[in-house]
CSV table of C-alpha atoms (C1' of nucleotides) in Angstrom, one decimal:
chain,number,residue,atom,x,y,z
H,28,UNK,CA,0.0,0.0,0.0
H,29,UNK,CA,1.1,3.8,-0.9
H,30,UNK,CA,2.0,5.3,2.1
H,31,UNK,CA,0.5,9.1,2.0
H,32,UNK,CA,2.4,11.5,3.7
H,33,UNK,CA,-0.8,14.1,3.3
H,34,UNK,CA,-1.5,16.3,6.3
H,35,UNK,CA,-4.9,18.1,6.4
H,36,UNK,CA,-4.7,21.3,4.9
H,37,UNK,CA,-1.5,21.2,3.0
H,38,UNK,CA,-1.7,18.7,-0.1
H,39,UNK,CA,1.2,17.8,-1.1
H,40,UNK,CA,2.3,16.6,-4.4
H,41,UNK,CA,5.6,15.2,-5.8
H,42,UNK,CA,6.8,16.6,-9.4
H,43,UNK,CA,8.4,15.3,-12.1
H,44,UNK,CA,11.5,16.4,-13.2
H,45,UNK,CA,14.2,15.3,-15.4
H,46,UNK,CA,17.1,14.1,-13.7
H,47,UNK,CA,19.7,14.8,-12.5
H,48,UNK,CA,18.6,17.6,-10.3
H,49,UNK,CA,19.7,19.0,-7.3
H,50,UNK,CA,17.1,20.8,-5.9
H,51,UNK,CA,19.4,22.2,-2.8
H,52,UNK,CA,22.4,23.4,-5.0
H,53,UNK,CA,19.9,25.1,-7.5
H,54,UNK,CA,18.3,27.3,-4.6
H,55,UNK,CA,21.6,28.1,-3.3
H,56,UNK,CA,22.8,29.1,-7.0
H,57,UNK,CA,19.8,31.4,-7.3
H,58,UNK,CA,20.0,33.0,-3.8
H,59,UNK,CA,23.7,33.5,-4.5
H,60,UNK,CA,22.4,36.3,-7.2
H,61,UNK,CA,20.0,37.6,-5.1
H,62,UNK,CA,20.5,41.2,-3.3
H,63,UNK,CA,19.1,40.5,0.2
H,64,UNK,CA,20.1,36.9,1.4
H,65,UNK,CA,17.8,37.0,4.3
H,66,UNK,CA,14.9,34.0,3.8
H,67,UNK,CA,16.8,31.5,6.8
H,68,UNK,CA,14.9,28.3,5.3
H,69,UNK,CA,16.0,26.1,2.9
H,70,UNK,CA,12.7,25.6,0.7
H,71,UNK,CA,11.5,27.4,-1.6
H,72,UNK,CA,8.6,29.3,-1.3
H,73,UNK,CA,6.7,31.4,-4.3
H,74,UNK,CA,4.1,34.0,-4.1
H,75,UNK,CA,1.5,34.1,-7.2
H,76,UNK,CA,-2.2,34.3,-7.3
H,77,UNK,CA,-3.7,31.1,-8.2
H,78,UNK,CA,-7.4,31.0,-9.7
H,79,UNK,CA,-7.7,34.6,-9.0
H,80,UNK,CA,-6.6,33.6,-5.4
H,81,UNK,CA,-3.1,34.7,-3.7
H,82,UNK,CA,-0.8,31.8,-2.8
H,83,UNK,CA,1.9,30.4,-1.3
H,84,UNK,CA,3.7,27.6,-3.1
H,85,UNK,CA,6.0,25.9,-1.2
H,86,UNK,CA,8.2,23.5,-2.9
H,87,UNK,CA,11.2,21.2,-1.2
H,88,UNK,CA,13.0,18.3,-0.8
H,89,UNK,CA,11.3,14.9,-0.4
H,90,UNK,CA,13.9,13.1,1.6
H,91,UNK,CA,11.6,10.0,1.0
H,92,UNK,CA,11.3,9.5,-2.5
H,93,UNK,CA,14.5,11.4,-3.7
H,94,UNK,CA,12.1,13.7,-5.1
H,95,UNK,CA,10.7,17.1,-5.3
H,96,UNK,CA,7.4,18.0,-3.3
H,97,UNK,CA,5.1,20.7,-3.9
H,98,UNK,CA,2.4,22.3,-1.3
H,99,UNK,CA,0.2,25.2,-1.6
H,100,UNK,CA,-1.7,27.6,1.3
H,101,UNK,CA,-4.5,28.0,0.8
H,102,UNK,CA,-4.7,24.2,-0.8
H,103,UNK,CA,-6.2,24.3,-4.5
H,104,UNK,CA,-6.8,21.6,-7.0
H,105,UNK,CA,-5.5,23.8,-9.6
H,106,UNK,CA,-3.1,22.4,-12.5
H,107,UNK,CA,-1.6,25.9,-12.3
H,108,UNK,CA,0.2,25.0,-9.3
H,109,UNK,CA,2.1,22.4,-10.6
H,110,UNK,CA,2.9,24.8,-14.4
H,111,UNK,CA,3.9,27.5,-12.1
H,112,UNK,CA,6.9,25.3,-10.1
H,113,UNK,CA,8.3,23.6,-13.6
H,114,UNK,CA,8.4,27.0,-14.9
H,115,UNK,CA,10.5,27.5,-11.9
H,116,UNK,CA,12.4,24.7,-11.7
H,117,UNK,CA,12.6,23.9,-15.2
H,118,UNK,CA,11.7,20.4,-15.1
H,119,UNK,CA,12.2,19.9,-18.4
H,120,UNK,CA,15.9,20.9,-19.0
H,121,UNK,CA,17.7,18.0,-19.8
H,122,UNK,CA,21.4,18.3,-18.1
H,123,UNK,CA,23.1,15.2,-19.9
H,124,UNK,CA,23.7,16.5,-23.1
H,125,UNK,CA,25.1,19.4,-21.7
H,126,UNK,CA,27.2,17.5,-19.4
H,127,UNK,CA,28.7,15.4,-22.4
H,128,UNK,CA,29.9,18.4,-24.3
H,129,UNK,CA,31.1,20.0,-21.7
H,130,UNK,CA,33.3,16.9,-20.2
H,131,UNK,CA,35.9,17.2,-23.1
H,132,UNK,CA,38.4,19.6,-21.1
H,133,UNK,CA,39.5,18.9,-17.2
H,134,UNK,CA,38.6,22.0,-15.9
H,135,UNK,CA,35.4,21.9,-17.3
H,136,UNK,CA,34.6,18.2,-16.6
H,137,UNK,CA,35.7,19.7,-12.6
H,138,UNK,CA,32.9,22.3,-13.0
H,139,UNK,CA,30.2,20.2,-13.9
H,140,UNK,CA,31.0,17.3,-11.7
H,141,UNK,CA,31.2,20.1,-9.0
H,142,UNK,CA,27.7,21.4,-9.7
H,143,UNK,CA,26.0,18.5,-10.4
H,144,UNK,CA,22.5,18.5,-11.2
H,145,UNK,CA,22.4,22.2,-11.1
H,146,UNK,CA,19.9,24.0,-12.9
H,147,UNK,CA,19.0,27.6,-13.3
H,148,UNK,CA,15.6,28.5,-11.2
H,149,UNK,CA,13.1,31.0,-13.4
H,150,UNK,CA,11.0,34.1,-12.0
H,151,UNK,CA,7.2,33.1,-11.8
H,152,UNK,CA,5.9,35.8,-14.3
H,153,UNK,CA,8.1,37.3,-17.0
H,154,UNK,CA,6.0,40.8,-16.3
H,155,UNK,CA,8.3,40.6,-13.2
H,156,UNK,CA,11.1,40.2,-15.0
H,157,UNK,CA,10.6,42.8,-17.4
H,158,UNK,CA,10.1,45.7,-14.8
H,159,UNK,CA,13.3,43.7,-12.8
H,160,UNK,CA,15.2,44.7,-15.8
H,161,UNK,CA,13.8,47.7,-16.2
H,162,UNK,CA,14.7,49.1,-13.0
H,163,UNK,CA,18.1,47.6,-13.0
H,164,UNK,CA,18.6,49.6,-16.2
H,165,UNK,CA,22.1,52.2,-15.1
H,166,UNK,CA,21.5,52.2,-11.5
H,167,UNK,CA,23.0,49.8,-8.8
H,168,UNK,CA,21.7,46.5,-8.1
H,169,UNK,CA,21.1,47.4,-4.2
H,170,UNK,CA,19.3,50.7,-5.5
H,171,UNK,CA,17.1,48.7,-7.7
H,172,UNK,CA,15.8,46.4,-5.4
H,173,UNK,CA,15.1,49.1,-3.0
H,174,UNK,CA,13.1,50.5,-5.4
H,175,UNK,CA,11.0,47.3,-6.3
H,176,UNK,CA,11.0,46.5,-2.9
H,177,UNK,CA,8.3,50.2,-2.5
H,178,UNK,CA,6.4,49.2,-5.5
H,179,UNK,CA,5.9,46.1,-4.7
H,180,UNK,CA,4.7,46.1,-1.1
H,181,UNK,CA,2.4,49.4,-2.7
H,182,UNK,CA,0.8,47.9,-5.4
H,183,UNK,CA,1.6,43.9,-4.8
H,184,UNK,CA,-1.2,41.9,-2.9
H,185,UNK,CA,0.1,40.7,0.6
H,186,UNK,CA,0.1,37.0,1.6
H,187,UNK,CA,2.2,36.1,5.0
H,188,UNK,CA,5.0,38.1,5.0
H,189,UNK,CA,5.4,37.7,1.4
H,190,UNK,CA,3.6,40.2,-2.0
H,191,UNK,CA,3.0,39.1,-4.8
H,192,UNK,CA,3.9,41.3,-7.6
H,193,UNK,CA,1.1,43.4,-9.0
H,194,UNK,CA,-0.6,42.4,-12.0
H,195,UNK,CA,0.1,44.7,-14.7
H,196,UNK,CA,-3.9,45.6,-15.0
H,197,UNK,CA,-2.4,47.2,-11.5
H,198,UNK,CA,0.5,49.2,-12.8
H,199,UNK,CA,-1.2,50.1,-15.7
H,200,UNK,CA,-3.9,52.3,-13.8
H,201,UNK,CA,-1.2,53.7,-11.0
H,202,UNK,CA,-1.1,57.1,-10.9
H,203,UNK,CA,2.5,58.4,-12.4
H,204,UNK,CA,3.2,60.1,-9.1
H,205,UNK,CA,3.0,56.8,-7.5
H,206,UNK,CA,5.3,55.4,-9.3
H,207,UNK,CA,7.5,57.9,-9.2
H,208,UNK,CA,7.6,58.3,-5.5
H,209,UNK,CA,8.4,54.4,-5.5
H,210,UNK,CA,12.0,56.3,-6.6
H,211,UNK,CA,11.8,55.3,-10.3
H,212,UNK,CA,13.1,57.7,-12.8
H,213,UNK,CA,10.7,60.1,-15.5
H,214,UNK,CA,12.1,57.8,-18.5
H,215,UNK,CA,11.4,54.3,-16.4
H,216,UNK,CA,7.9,55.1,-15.1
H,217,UNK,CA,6.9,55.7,-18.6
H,218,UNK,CA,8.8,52.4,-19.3
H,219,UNK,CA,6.5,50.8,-17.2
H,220,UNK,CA,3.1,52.1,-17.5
H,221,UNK,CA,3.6,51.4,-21.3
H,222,UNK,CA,4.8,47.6,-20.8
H,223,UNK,CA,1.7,47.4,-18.3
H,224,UNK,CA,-1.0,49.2,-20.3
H,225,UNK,CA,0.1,47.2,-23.3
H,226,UNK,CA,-0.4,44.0,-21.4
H,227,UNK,CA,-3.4,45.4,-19.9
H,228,UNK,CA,-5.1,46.2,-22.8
H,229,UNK,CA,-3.7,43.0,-25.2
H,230,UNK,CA,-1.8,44.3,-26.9
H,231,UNK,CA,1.1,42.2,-25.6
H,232,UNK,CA,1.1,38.5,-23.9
H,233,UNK,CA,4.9,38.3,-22.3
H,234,UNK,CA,4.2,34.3,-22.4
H,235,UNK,CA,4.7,34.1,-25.6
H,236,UNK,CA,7.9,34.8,-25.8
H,237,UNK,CA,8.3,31.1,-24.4
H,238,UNK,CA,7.3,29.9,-27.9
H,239,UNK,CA,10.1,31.8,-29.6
H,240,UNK,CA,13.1,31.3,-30.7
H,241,UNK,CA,16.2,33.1,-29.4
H,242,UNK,CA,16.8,35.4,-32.0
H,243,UNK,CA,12.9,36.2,-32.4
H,244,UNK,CA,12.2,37.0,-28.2
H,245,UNK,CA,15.4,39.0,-28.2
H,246,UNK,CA,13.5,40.7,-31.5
H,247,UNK,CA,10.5,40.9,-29.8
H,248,UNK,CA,11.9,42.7,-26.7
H,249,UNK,CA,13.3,45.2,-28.1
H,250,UNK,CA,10.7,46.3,-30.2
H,251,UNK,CA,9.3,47.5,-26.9
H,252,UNK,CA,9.8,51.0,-25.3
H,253,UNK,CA,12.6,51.3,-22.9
H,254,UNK,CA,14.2,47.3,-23.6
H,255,UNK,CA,17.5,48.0,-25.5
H,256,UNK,CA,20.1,44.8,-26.0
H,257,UNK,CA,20.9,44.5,-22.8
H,258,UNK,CA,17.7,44.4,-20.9
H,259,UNK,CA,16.0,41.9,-24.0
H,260,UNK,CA,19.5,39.8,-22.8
H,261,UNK,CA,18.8,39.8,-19.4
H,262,UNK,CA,15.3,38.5,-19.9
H,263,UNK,CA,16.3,36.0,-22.0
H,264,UNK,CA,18.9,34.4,-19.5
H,265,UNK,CA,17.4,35.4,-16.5
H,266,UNK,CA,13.5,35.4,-17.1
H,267,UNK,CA,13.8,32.7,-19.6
H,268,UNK,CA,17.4,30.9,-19.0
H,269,UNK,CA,17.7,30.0,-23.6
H,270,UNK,CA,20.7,27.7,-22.8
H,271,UNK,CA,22.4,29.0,-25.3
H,272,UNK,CA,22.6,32.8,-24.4
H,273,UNK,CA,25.1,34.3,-23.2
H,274,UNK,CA,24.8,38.6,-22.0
H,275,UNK,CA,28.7,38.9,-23.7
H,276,UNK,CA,28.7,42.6,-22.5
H,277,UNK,CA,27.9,41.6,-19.1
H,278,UNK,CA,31.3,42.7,-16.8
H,279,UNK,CA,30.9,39.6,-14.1
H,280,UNK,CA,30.6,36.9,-17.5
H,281,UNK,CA,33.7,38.0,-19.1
H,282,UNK,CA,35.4,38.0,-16.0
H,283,UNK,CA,34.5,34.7,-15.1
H,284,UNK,CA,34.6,33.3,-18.8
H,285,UNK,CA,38.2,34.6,-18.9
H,286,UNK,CA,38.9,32.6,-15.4
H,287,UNK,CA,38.4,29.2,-17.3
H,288,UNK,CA,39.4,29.8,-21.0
H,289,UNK,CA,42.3,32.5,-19.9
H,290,UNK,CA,44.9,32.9,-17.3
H,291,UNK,CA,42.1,34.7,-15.4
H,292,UNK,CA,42.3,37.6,-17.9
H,293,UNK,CA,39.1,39.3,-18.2
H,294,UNK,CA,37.9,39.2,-22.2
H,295,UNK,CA,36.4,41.4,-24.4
H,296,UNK,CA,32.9,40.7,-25.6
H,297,UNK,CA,33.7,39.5,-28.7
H,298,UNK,CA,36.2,37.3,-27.5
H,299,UNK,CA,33.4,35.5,-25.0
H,300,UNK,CA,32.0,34.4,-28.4
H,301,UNK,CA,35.0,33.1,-29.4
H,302,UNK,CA,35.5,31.3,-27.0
H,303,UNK,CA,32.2,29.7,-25.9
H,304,UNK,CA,31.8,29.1,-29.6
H,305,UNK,CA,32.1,25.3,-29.5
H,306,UNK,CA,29.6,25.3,-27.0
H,307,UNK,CA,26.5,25.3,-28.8
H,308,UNK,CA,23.8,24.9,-27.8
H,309,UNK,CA,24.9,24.8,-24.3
H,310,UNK,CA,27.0,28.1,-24.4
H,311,UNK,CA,24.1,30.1,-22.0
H,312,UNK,CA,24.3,26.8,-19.6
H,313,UNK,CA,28.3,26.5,-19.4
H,314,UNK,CA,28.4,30.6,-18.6
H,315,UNK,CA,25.8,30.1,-15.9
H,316,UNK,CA,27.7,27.2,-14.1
H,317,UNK,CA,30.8,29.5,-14.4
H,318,UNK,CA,29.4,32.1,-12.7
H,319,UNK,CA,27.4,30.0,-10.3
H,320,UNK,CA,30.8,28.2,-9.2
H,321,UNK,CA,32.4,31.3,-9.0
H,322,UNK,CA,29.3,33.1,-6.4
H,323,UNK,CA,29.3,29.9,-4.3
H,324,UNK,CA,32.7,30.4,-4.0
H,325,UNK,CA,33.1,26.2,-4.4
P,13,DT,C1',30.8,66.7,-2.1
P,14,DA,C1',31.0,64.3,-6.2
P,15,DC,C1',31.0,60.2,-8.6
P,16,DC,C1',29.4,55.9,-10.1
P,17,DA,C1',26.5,51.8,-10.7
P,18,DG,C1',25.1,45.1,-14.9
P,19,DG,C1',21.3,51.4,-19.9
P,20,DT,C1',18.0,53.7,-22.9
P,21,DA,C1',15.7,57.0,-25.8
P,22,DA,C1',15.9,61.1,-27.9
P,23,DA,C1',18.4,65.0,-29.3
P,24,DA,C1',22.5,66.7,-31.5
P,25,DA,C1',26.5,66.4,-34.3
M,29,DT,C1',25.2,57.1,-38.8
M,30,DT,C1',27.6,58.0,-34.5
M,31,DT,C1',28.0,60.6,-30.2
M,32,DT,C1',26.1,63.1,-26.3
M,33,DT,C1',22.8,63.9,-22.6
M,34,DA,C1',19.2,63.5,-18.9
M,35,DC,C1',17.8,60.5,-15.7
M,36,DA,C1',16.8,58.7,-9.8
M,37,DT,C1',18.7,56.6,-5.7
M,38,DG,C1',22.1,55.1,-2.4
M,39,DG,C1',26.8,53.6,-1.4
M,40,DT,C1',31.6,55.1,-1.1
DNA sequence: TACCAGGTAAAAA
DNA sequence: TTTTTACATGGT
């Protein structure tokens, strides 16, 4: 008999995800990034509103079945739940063939073997992402969190001691002096009124990006007001982690690029190419586990 | 105090 | 077509 390790009031299900995965080292990766390493607990917990309903989603490691489990306050029946964490996770992403291509040189083979079953985690909503790079657009990274951090627990819909970021139909509607007094620039609170009204009104469905190819989201992105090359990058690897993108302009990359395929030298953009060039399709992938290995200071 | 920080659009040259 | 400029906040 199936032993059920249900409790009343907090369904639990397990998700399937392709292995190898390291659930542990992938939230450790992703916190590593993060601004504010505060959170003490070592699940993961996601704030999104569920059938019109705010929710927390807590996902973590099932000792029991080598697996990953997946719980939600208030409990819901809702498919969504389970779409929302293998966006997340990526539950999909295949590591082997990566791990093959990239096991021809020692170093690398070290860096994989090292970060086993690491995989990069994904913001719930790619709206988020978009006003993430938005505000991160010139100004420091401590600054720009600061600033999301005010709109955010203004216009966000509270759940525990969590918000979840406000709908765009939200945004869209805010007063500009209420975004403005959030601390975002003239330029940026036009930036983000326009991405939210067009949202709003249909004109735009972020998701579908998902569907595109590389070249065509990057396209796609900066078609829009206020997303230049380097913000349509930064979605693309951080809102949408394309395996094969690499943000070559990016200071911290060719740093850490030039750590493994230099004597530490730091490299010029064009030279990132170069050298991740027999890395394809992977070349997005073996950049992120660089500069993974490199925060966790391994 | 002044300067800079994972840029961008719009104006100017 | 390429080069400047304004922009908001907070840390140094």
């Amino acid at each position: 008999m199936l032993r059920k390790h249900n409790k009343p009031g907090n369904k639990k299900t397990e998700l399937n995800i392709v292995k190898p995965y390291d659930f542990a080292l992938s939230l450790r990766a992703v916190k590593s990034f993060q601004p504010s390493t505060t959170e003490p607990n070592d699940g993961l917990q996601l704030a999104a509103v569920v059938e019109g309903i705010p929710t927390i989603i807590e996902v973590s490691q099932n000792p029991e079945i080598n697996g990953i489990a997946v719980s939600s306050r208030p409990k819901t029946k809702s498919s969504q739940v389970s779409r929302i964490v293998e966006w997340v996770l990526f539950t999909e992403l295949d590591l082997k063939p990566f791990y093959r291509l990239a096991s021809s040189g020692a170093k690398l083979k070290l860096l994989t073997g090292k970060l086993h079953g690491l995989k990069p985690m994904r913001p719930v909503s790619l709206f988020e992402m978009a006003v993430i790079a938005i505000t991160e657009q010139q100004i420091s990274l401590a600054v720009a969190y600061r600033i999301r951090s005010r709109l955010v627990e203004r216009f966000g819909v509270p759940i525990e001691k969590q918000w979840v970021f406000p709908e765009p139909e939200i945004l869209a509607s805010a007063p500009i002096e209420d975004l403005r007094s959030c601390g975002l620039s003239q330029q940026k609170e036009q930036y983000i009124h326009d991405l939210a009204n067009k949202i709003a009104n249909g004109t735009l469905d972020l998701d579908m990006l998902k569907t595109l190819d590389d070249d065509k989201a990057r396209e796609t992105i900066m078609n829009l007001r206020g997303f230049g090359r380097w913000s349509a990058d930064y979605i693309l690897v951080r809102g949408l982690a394309r395996p094969d993108c690499v943000p070559v302009d990016d200071l911290g990359i060719r740093s850490v690029v030039g750590e493994y395929m230099r004597h530490g030298q730091r490299l010029s953009p064009t030279e990132v190419t170069e050298k991740l060039k027999a890395f394809r399709p992977y070349r997005g992938l073996l950049a992120f586990y660089m500069l993974a290995n490199h925060r966790l200071n391994l």
